[in-house]
Coordinates of C-alpha atoms and ligand atoms in Angstrom, one line a residue:
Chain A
X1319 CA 16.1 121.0 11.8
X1320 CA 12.6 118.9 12.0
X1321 CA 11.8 120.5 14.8
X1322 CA 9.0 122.3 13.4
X1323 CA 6.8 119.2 12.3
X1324 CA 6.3 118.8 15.9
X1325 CA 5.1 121.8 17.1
X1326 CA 0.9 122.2 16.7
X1327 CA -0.6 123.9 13.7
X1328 CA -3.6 126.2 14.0
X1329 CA -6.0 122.7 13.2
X1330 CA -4.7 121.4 16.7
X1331 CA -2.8 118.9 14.9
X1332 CA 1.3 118.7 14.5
X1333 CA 2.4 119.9 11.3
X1334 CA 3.8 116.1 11.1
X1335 CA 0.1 114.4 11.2
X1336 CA -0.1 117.5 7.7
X1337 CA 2.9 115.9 6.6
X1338 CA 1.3 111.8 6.7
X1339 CA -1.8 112.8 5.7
X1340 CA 0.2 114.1 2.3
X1341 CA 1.7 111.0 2.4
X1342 CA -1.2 108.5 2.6
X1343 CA -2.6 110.7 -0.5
X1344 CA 0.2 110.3 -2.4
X1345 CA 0.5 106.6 -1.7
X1346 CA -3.1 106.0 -2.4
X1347 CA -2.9 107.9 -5.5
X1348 CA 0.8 105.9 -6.7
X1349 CA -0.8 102.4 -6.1
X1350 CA -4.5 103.0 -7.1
X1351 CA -2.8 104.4 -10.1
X1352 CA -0.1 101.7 -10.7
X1353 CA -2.6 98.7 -10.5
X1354 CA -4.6 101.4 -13.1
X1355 CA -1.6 101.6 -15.6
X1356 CA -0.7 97.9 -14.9
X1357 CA -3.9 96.8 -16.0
X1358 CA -4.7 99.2 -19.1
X1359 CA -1.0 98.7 -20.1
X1360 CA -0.5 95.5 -20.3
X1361 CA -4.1 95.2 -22.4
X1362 CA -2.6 97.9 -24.7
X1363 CA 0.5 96.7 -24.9
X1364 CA -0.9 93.6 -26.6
X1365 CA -3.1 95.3 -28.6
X1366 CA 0.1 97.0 -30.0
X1367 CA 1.3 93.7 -31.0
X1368 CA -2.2 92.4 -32.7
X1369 CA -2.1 90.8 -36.1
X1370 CA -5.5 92.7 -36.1
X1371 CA -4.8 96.3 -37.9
X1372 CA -7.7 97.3 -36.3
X1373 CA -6.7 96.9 -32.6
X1374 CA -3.0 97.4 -33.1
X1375 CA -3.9 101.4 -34.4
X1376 CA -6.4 102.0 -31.9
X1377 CA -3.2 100.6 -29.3
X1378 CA -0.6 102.9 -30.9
X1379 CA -3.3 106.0 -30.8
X1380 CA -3.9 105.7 -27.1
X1381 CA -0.4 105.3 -26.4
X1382 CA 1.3 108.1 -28.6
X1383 CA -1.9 110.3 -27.3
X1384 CA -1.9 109.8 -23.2
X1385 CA 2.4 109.5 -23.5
X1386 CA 3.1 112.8 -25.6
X1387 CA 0.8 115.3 -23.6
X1388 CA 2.6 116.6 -20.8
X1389 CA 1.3 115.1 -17.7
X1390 CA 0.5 118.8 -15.9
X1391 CA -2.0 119.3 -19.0
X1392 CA -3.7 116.1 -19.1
X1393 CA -4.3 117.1 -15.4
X1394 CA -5.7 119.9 -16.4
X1395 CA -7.7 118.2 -18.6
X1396 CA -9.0 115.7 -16.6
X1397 CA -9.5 118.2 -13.8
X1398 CA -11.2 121.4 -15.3
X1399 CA -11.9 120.5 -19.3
X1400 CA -13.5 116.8 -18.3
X1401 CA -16.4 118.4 -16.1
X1402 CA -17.6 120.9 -19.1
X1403 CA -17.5 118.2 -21.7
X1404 CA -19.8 115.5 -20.5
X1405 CA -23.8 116.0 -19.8
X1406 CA -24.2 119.3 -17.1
X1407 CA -25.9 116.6 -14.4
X1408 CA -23.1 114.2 -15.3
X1409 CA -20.4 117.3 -15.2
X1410 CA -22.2 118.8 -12.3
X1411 CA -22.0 116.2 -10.1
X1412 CA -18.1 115.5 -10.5
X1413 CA -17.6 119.4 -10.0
X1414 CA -20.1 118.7 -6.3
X1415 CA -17.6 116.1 -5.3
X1416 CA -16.2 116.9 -1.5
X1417 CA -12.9 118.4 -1.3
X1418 CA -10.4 115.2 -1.5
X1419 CA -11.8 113.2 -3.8
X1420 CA -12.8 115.9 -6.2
X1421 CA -8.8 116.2 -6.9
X1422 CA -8.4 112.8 -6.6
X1423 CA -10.1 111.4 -8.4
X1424 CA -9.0 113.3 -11.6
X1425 CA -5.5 113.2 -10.5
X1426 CA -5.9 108.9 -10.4
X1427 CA -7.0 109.0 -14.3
X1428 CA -4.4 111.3 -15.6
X1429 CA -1.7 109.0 -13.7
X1430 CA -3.3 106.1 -14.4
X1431 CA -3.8 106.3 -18.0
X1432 CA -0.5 108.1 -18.5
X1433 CA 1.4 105.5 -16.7
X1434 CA -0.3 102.8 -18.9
X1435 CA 0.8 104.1 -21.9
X1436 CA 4.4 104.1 -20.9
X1437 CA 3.9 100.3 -19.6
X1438 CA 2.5 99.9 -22.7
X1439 CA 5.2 100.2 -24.8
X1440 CA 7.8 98.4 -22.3
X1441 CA 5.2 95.6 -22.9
X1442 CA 5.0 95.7 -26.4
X1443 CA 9.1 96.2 -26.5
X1444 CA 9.3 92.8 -23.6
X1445 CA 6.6 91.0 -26.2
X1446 CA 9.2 91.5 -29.3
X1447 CA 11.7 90.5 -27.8
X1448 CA 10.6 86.7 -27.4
X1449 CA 11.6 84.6 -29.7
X1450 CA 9.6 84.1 -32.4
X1451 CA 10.0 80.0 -31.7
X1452 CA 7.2 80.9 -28.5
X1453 CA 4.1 82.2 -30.6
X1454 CA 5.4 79.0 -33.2
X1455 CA 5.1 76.6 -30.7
X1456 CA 2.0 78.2 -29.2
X1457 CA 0.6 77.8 -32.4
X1458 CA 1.3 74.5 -33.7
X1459 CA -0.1 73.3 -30.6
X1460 CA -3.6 74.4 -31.3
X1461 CA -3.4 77.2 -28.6
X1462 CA -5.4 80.6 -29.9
X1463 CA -4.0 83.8 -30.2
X1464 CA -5.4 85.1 -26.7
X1465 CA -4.2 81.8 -25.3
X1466 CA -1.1 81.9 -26.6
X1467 CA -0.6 85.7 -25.2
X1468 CA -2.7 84.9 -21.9
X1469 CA -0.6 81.8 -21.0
X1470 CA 2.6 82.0 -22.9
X1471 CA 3.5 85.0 -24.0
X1472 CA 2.8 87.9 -21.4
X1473 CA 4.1 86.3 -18.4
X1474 CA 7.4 85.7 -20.3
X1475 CA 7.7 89.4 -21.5
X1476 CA 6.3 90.9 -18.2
X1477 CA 9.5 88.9 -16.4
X1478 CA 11.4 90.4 -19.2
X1479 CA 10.6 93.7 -18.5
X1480 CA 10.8 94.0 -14.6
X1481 CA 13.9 96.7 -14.8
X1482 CA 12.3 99.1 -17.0
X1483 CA 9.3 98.7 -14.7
X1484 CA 10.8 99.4 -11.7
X1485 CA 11.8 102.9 -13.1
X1486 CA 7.8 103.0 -14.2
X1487 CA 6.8 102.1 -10.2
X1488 CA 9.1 105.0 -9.4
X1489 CA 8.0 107.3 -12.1
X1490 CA 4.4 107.6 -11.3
X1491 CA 5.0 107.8 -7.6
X1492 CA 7.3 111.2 -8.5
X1493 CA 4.6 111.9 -10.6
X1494 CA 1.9 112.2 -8.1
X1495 CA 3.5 115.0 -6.9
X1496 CA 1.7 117.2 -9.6
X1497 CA -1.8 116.7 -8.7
X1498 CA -0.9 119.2 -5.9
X1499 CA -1.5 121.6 -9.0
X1500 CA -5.4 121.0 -8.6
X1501 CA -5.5 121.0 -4.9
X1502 CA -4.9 117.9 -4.0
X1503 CA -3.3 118.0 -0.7
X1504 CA -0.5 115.2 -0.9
X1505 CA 3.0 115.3 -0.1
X1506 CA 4.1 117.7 -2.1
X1507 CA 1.6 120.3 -1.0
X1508 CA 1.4 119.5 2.6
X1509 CA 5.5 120.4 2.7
X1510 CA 4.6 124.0 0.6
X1511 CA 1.8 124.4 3.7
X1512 CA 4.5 124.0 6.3
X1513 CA 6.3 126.3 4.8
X1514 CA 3.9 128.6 4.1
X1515 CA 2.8 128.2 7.8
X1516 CA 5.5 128.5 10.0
X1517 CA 8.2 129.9 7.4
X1518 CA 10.5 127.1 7.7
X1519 CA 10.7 126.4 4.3
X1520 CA 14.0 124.1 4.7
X1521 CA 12.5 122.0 7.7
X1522 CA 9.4 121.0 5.6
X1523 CA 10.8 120.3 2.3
X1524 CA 13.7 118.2 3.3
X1525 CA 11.0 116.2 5.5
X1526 CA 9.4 115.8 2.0
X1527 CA 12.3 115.0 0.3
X1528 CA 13.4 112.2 2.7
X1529 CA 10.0 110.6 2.8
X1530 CA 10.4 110.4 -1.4
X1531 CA 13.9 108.6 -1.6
X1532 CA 12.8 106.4 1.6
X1533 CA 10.0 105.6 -0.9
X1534 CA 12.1 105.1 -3.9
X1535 CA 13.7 102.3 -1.8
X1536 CA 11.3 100.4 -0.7
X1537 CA 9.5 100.7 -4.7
X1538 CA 13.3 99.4 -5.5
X1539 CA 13.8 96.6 -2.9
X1540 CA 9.9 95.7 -4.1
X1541 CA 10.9 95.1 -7.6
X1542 CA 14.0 93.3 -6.9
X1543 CA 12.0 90.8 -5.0
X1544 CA 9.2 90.7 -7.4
X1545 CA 12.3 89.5 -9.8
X1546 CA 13.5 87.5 -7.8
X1547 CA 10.3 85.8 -7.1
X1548 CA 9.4 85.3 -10.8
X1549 CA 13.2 84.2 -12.0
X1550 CA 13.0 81.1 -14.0
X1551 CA 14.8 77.8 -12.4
X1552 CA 17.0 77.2 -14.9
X1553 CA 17.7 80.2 -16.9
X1554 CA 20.7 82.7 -16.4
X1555 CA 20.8 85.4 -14.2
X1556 CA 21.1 88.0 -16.0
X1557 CA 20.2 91.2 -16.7
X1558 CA 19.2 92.2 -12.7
X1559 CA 19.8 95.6 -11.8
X1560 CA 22.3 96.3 -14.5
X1561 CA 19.6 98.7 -16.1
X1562 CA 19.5 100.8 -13.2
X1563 CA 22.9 101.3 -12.6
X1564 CA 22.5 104.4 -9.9
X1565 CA 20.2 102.2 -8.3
X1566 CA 22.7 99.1 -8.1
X1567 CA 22.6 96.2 -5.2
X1568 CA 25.0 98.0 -2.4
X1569 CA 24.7 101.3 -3.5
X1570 CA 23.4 103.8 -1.4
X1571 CA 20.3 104.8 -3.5
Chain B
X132 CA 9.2 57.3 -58.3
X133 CA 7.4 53.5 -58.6
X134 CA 6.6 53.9 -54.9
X135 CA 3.2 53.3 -53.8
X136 CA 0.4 55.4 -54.6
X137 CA -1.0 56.3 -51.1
X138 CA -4.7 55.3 -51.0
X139 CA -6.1 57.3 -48.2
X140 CA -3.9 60.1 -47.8
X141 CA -4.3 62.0 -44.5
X142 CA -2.2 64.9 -46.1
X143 CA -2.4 65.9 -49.5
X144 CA -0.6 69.1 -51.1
X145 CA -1.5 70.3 -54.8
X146 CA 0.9 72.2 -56.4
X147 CA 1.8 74.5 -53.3
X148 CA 3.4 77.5 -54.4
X149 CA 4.6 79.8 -51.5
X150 CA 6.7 83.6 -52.0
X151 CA 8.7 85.2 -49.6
X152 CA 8.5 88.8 -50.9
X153 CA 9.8 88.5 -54.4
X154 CA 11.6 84.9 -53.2
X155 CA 9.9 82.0 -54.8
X156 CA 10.5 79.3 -51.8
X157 CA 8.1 76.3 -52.7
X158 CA 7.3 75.7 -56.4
X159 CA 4.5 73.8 -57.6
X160 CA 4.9 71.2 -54.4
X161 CA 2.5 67.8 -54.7
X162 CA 2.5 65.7 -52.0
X163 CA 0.1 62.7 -51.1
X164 CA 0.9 61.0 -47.4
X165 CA -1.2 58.1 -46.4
X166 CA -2.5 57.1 -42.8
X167 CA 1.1 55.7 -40.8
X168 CA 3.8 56.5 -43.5
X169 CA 6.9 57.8 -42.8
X170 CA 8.1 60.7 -45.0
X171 CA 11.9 61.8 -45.2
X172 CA 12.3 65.3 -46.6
X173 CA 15.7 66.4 -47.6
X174 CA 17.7 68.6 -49.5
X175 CA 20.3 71.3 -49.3
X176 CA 19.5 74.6 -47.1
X177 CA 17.9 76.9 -48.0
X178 CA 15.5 74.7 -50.2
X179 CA 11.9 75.0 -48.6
X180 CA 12.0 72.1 -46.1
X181 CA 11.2 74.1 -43.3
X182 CA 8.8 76.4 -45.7
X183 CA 7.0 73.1 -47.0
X184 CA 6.5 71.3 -43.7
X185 CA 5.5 74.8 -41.9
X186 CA 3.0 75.1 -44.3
X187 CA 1.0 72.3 -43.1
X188 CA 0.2 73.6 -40.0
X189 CA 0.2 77.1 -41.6
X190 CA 2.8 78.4 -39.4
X191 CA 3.4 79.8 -42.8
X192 CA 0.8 80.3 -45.2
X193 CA 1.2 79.6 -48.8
X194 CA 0.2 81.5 -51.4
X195 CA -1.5 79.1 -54.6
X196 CA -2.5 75.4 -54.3
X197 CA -4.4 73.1 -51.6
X198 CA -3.7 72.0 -48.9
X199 CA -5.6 69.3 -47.3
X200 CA -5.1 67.5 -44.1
X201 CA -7.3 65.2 -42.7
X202 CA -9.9 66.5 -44.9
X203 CA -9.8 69.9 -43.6
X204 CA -8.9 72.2 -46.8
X205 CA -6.5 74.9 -45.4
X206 CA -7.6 78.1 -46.3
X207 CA -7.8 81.5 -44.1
X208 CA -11.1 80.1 -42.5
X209 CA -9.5 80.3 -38.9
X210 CA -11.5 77.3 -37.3
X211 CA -10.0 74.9 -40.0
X212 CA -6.8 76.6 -38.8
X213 CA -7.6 75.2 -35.5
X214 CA -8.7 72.2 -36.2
X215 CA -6.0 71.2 -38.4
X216 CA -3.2 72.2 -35.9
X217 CA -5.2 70.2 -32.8
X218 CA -4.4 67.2 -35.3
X219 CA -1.1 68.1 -36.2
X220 CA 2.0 68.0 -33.7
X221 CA 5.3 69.8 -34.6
X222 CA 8.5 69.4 -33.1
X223 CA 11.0 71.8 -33.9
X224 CA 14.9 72.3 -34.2
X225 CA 15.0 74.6 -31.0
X226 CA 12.4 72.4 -28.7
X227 CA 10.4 75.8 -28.1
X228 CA 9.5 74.8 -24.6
X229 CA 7.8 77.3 -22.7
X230 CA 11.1 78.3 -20.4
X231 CA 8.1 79.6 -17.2
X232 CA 6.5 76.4 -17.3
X233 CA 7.5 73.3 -15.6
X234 CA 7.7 70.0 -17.9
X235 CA 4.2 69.0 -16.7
X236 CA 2.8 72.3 -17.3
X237 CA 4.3 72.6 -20.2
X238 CA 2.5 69.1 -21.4
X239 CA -0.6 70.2 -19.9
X240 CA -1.3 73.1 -21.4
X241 CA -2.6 72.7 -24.6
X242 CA -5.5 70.0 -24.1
X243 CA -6.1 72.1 -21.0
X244 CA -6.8 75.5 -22.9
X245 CA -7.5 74.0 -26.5
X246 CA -8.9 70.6 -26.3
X247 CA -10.8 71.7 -22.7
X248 CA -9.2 68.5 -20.9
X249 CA -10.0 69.1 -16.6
X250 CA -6.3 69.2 -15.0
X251 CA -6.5 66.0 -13.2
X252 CA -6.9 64.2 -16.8
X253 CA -4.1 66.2 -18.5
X254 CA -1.5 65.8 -16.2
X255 CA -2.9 61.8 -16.3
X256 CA -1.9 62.0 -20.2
X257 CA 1.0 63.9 -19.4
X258 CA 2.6 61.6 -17.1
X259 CA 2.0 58.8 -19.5
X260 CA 3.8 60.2 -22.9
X261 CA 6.8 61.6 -20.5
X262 CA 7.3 58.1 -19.2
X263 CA 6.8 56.7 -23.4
X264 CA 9.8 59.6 -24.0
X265 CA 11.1 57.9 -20.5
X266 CA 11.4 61.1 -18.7
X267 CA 8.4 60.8 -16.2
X268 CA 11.0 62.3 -13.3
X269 CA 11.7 65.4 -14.9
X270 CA 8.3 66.0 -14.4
X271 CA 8.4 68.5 -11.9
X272 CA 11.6 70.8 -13.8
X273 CA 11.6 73.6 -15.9
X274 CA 13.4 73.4 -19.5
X275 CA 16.0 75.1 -18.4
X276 CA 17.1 72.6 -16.1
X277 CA 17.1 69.7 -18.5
X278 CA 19.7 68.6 -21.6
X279 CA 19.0 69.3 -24.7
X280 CA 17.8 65.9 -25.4
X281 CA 15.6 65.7 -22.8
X282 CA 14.3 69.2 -23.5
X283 CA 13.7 67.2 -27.2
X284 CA 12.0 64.3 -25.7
X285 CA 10.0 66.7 -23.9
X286 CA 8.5 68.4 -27.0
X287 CA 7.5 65.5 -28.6
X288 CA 5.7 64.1 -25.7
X289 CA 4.2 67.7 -25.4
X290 CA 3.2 67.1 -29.0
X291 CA 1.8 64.1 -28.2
X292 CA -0.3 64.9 -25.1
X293 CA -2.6 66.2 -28.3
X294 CA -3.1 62.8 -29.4
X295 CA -2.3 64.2 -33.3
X296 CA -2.4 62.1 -35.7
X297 CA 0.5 63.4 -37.9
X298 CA 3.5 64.6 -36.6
X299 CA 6.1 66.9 -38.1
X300 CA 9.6 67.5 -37.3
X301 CA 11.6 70.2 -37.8
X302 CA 15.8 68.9 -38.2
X303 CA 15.0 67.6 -34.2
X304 CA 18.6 66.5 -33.9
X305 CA 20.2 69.2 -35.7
X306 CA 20.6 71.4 -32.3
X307 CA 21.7 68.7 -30.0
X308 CA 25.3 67.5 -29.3
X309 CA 26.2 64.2 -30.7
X310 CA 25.6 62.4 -27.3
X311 CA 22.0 63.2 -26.9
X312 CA 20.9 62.2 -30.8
X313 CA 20.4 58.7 -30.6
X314 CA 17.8 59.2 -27.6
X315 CA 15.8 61.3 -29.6
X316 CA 16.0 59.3 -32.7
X317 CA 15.2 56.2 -30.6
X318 CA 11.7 57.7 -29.1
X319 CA 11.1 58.7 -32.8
X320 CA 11.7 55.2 -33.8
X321 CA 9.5 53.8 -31.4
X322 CA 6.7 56.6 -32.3
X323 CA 6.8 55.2 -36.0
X324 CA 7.1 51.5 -34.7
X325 CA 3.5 52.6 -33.2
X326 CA 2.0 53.8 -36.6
X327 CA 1.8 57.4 -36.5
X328 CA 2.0 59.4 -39.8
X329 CA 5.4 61.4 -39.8
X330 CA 7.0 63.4 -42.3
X331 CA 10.6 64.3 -40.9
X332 CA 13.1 66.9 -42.4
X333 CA 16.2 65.4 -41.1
X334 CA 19.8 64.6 -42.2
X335 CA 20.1 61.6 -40.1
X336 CA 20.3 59.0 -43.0
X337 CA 20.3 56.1 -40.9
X338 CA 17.0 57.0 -39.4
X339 CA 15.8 57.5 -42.5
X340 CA 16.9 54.3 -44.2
X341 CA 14.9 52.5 -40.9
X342 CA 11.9 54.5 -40.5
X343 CA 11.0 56.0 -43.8
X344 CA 8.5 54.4 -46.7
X345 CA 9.8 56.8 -48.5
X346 CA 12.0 60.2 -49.1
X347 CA 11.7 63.6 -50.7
X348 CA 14.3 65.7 -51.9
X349 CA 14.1 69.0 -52.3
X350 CA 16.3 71.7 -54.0
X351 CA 16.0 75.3 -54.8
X352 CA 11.8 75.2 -53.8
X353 CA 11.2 72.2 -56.3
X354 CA 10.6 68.6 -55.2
X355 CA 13.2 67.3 -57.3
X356 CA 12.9 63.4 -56.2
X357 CA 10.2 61.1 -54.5
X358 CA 11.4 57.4 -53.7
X359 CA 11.6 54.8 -51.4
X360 CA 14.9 54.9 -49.4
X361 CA 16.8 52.1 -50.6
X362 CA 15.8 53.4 -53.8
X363 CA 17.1 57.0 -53.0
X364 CA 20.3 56.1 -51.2
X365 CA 21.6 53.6 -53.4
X366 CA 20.6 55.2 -56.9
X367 CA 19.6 58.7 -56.2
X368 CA 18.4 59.6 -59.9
X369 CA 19.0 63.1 -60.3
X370 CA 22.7 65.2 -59.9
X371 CA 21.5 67.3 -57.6
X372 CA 20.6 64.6 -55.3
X373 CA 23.7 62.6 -56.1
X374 CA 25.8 65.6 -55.3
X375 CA 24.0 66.3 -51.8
X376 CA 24.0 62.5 -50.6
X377 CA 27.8 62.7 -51.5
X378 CA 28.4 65.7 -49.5
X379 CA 25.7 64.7 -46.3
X380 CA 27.6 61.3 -46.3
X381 CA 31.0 62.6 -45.8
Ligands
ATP1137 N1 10.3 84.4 -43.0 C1 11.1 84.4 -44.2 N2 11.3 85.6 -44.8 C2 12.0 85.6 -46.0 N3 12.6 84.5 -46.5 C3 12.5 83.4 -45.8 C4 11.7 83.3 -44.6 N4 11.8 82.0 -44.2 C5 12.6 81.3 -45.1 N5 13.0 82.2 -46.1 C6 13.8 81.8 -47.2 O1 13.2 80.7 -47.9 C7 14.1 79.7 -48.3 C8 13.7 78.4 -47.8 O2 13.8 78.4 -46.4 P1 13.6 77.1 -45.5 O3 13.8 77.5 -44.1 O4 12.3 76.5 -45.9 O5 14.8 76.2 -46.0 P2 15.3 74.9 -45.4 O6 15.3 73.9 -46.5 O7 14.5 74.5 -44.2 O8 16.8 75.2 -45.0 P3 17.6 74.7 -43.7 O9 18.2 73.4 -44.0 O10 18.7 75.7 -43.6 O11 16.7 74.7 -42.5 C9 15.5 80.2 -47.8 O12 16.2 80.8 -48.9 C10 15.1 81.2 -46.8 O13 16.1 82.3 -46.8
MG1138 MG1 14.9 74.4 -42.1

C-alpha cells in the first residue's frame, strides 16, 4: 500500500522525503504557533479577569474577535487582505517574501492568535475557578495584583487547566492543516501532491493520516507528563484524563 | 464599657458603615485599638465579624467612615492600600496556603516580592518564625501534606515573616478538628505573650478570657458591647449578648 512513497518523484527525491518535508512544516508551524498562543493567551486570559474595565474589554474583544472568525478566513485575511492594508513598501515586501515563508508566515499569526484566544478563555475559566481564599491571602499579605497573578494565581489555574489544553495542543496541530489553502506545502498538501502525482490517492493520504494520529499521541503522552510533572505533593489525584475520555490511559487512541 | 481609653491607638475605625448590595452589614462601627492589645470580637453569624475585621486590610472596602491604621487613612489611594496590608497580617479560617508552594516558599514569598527581601534572608526569617510556630521540619512540604493545624501554624508564621505589627484572625480554629485547636491557640498565646496588637474573631472563650484586654460583641452589623472579659463573661449587659454567651457556652 505505501509502496508509492518510495518510488522517486520527477524532483529526484522519493515521494516520502515530499511527505517529511510536509511534516517538518507542519510541526514548525504547530509549535511556533503553540508557544505563540501560549504566550498571548495566557496574557489575555488575565486580562479577562482584570479588575481594570479597561483591560478586561479590550481581553474579551480580542478573544470573541480572533475565536468567532472561522480559522480558513482569518487565513485569508492574514494572507491576501494583510499585505493591501499596511504601507505599499511595508505590504510589498511581505508579498516579495520567497516561497515558504511567504505562507508561513501568515499561516503562524492566524494559528497563533487564534489558538490564544481559545487558551485564553480556558485560562480565564482555570483563574475562576480558584478559590477566592488565593487572591485574599495574596492580598492581605501585601502581594500586588501582578504579583499575586504572576506568582500565585496563574501557575495554580494553568495546572488546573492541563486537560482542556491538551485538546488545545491537539487542536492547532489539526489546524495547521489549513494553511495548505495558501500554498503552504505541509502535510496536508504534500499527501494531495502524491496523489496528484502518481494517482495513488489512498497510498498518500493514509500515509498522512497515520503521521497525524502518531502525532496526536505523542501531543497526548506530552500532556500527561507535563501533569504529571506539575501535580502538587499532597493534593488529590483527580481529575487526569477523565476529560478526554476517548483519549483514556490504555486506550488505543 | 469603663475599659481603658487606648492612648495611642494603632487602629482606629469611625463610624464604619459598610453595604452589601442593599444589605447593611456594618453599622456605624467605632473602634480604637492601642499598640499590644488584644481584641476579642464576637457575636452570632452572620453579624459583620468577618466584614469588620476584613475591612482593615480592605479585603473589603467599606463604604462611609475612616479607617486609620497605623496612621495610614484607608481610602482608594492604592499605595496606602499597600502599605497598610505590609503592616497588617491576616490569618484566616481556611489557612489559604498557596497549595504549589512548599512551606518555605510559601513563607518566602511575600518579603521576597513585596518587601524586596534577597532569598537567602527570607528563608533566614522564615526558618526562624516556623521554628516560633515549632514546625521548622515541615519546611521543605507542601500544605497539602501537613494537618490542618500545622497548615494553621503555618499561616501565622507566613503572616509573620512580614514582621506586621497587628495581626488579624479570622475564626482560626473554627476549621480544625478538636485535636489540633489547642496548638494553634497555644502559638497565638505565645504571639500575644510577645506584645503584638491582635484583634481575633473567635468562639474560643477560654482564649479569650486569657489573652484579651478586652471584647466586642457584635450583632446584626451593630457593635452592641465593648468590655473587658471578666466584665463581659460574668455580666454581659445586653440580652443579646446574654443569649449568645448562653448558647456559645453550652
Ligand atoms: N460578599 C458578600 N456579598 C453579600 N453579602 C455578604 C458578603 N459577605 C458577607 N455578606 C453578608 O454580610 C453579613 C455579615 O457577614 P460576615 O461574614 O461579616 O459575618 P460573620 O459575623 O463573620 O459570620 P460568621 O460567624 O458566619 O463567619 C452576612 O449576613 C453575610 O451574608
Ligand atoms: Mg466570619
Amino acid at each position: 500500500m505505501f509502496d508509492v512513497l518510495f518510488q522517486p518523484a520527477i524532483d529526484g527525491q522519493l515521494y516520502i522525503q515530499w511527505l517529511l518535508s510536509g511534516l517538518m512544516w507542519t510541526l514548525l508551524l504547530a509549535v511556533g504557533g503553540w508557544w505563540i498562543a501560549f504566550a498571548i493567551g495566557v496574557l489575555v486570559g488575565v486580562g479577562r479577569t482584570s479588575r481594570n474595565r479597561a483591560v478586561a474589554l479590550a481581553a474579551r474583544l480580542y478573544v470573541e474577535v480572533f475565536r468567532n472568525i472561522p480559522v480558513l478566513v482569518q487565513m485569508f485575511l492574514w494572507y491576501f487582505v494583510l499585505p493591501e492594508l499596511l504601507p505599499t513598501g511595508l505590504g510589498d515586501r511581505i508579498k516579495q517574501m520567497p516561497p515558504p515563508w511567504g505562507a508561513f508566515f501568515p499561516a503562524l499569526a492566524c494559528l497563533g492568535l487564534y489558538t490564544a484566544a481559545r487558551i485564553a478563555e480556558q485560562v480565564r475559566a482555570g483563574i475562576e475557578a480558584l478559590p477566592a481564599g488565593q487572591d485574599e491571602a495574596a492580598a492581605a499579605l501585601g502581594l500586588s495584583p501582578w504579583a499575586a497573578r504572576r506568582h500565585i494565581i496563574v501557575p495554580q489555574a494553568l495546572r488546573l487547566i492541563v486537560p482542556s489544553l491538551t485538546s488545545e495542543v491537539m487542536g492547532i496541530y489539526k489546524n495547521t492543516s489549513v494553511a495548505l489553502t495558501i500554498g503552504l506545502l505541509e502535510l496536508t498538501a504534500q499527501a494531495r501532491q502524491i496523489s496528484e502525482a502518481t494517482f495513488q490517492t489512498f497510498g498518500a493520504f493514509a500515509a498522512a493520516t497515520i503521521i497525524y494520529l502518531l502525532l496526536a499521541l505523542v501531543a497526548y503522552r506530552l500532556m500527561l507528563w507535563i501533569d504529571r510533572r506539575f501535580q502538587i505533593p499532597g493534593s488529590a489525584p483527580a481529575r487526569k484524563a477523565r476529560r478526554l475520555p476517548i483519549l483514556r490511559r490504555g486506550g488505543a487512541l | 464599657m469603663n475599659s481603658p481609653v487606648p492612648t495611642d491607638p494603632v487602629i482606629r475605625l469611625t463610624e464604619v458603615n459598610k453595604h452589601y448590595g442593599n444589605f447593611h452589614a456594618l453599622r456605624d462601627v467605632s473602634l480604637e485599638v492601642a499598640k499590644g492589645e488584644k481584641i476579642i470580637i464576637c457575636g452570632p453569624s452572620g453579624s459583620g465579624k468577618s466584614t469588620l475585621i476584613r475591612c482593615i486590610n480592605r479585603i473589603e472596602r467599606h463604604d462611609s467612615g475612616e479607617i486609620l491604621v497605623d496612621g495610614h487613612r484607608l481610602t482608594g489611594d492604592t499605595k496606602d492600600v499597600a502599605a497598610i496590608r505590609r503592616e497588617v497580617g491576616m490569618v484566616f479560617q481556611s489557612f489559604n496556603l498557596f497549595p504549589h508552594m512548599t512551606i518555605l516558599e510559601n513563607c518566602t514569598i511575600a518579603p521576597r516580592k513585596s518587601r524586596g527581601l534577597g532569598k537567602a534572608e527570607a528563608e533566614e526569617r522564615a526558618m526562624h518564625y516556623l521554628t516560633k510556630v515549632r514546625i521548622p521540619d515541615q519546611a521543605g512540604k507542601y500544605p497539602g501534606q501537613l494537618s490542618g493545624g500545622q497548615q494553621q501554624r503555618v499561616a501565622i508564621a507566613r503572616a509573620l515573616c512580614m514582621q506586621p505589627r497587628v495581626m488579624l484572625f479570622d475564626e482560626p480554629t473554627s476549621a480544625l478538628d478538636p485535636e489540633m485547636v489547642k496548638e494553634v491557640l497555644d502559638t497565638m498565646v505565645e504571639l500575644a505573650e510577645e506584645g503584638m496588637t491582635m484583634l481575633c474573631v473567635t468562639h474560643e472563650m477560654g482564649f479569650a478570657r486569657q489573652v484579651a484586654d478586652r471584647v466586642i460583641f457584635m450583632d446584626r452589623g451593630e457593635k452592641i458591647e465593648e468590655a473587658a472579659p471578666g466584665a463581659f463573661f460574668t455580666n454581659p449587659q445586653s440580652p443579646r449578648a446574654r443569649e449568645f454567651l448562653q448558647q456559645v457556652i453550652h
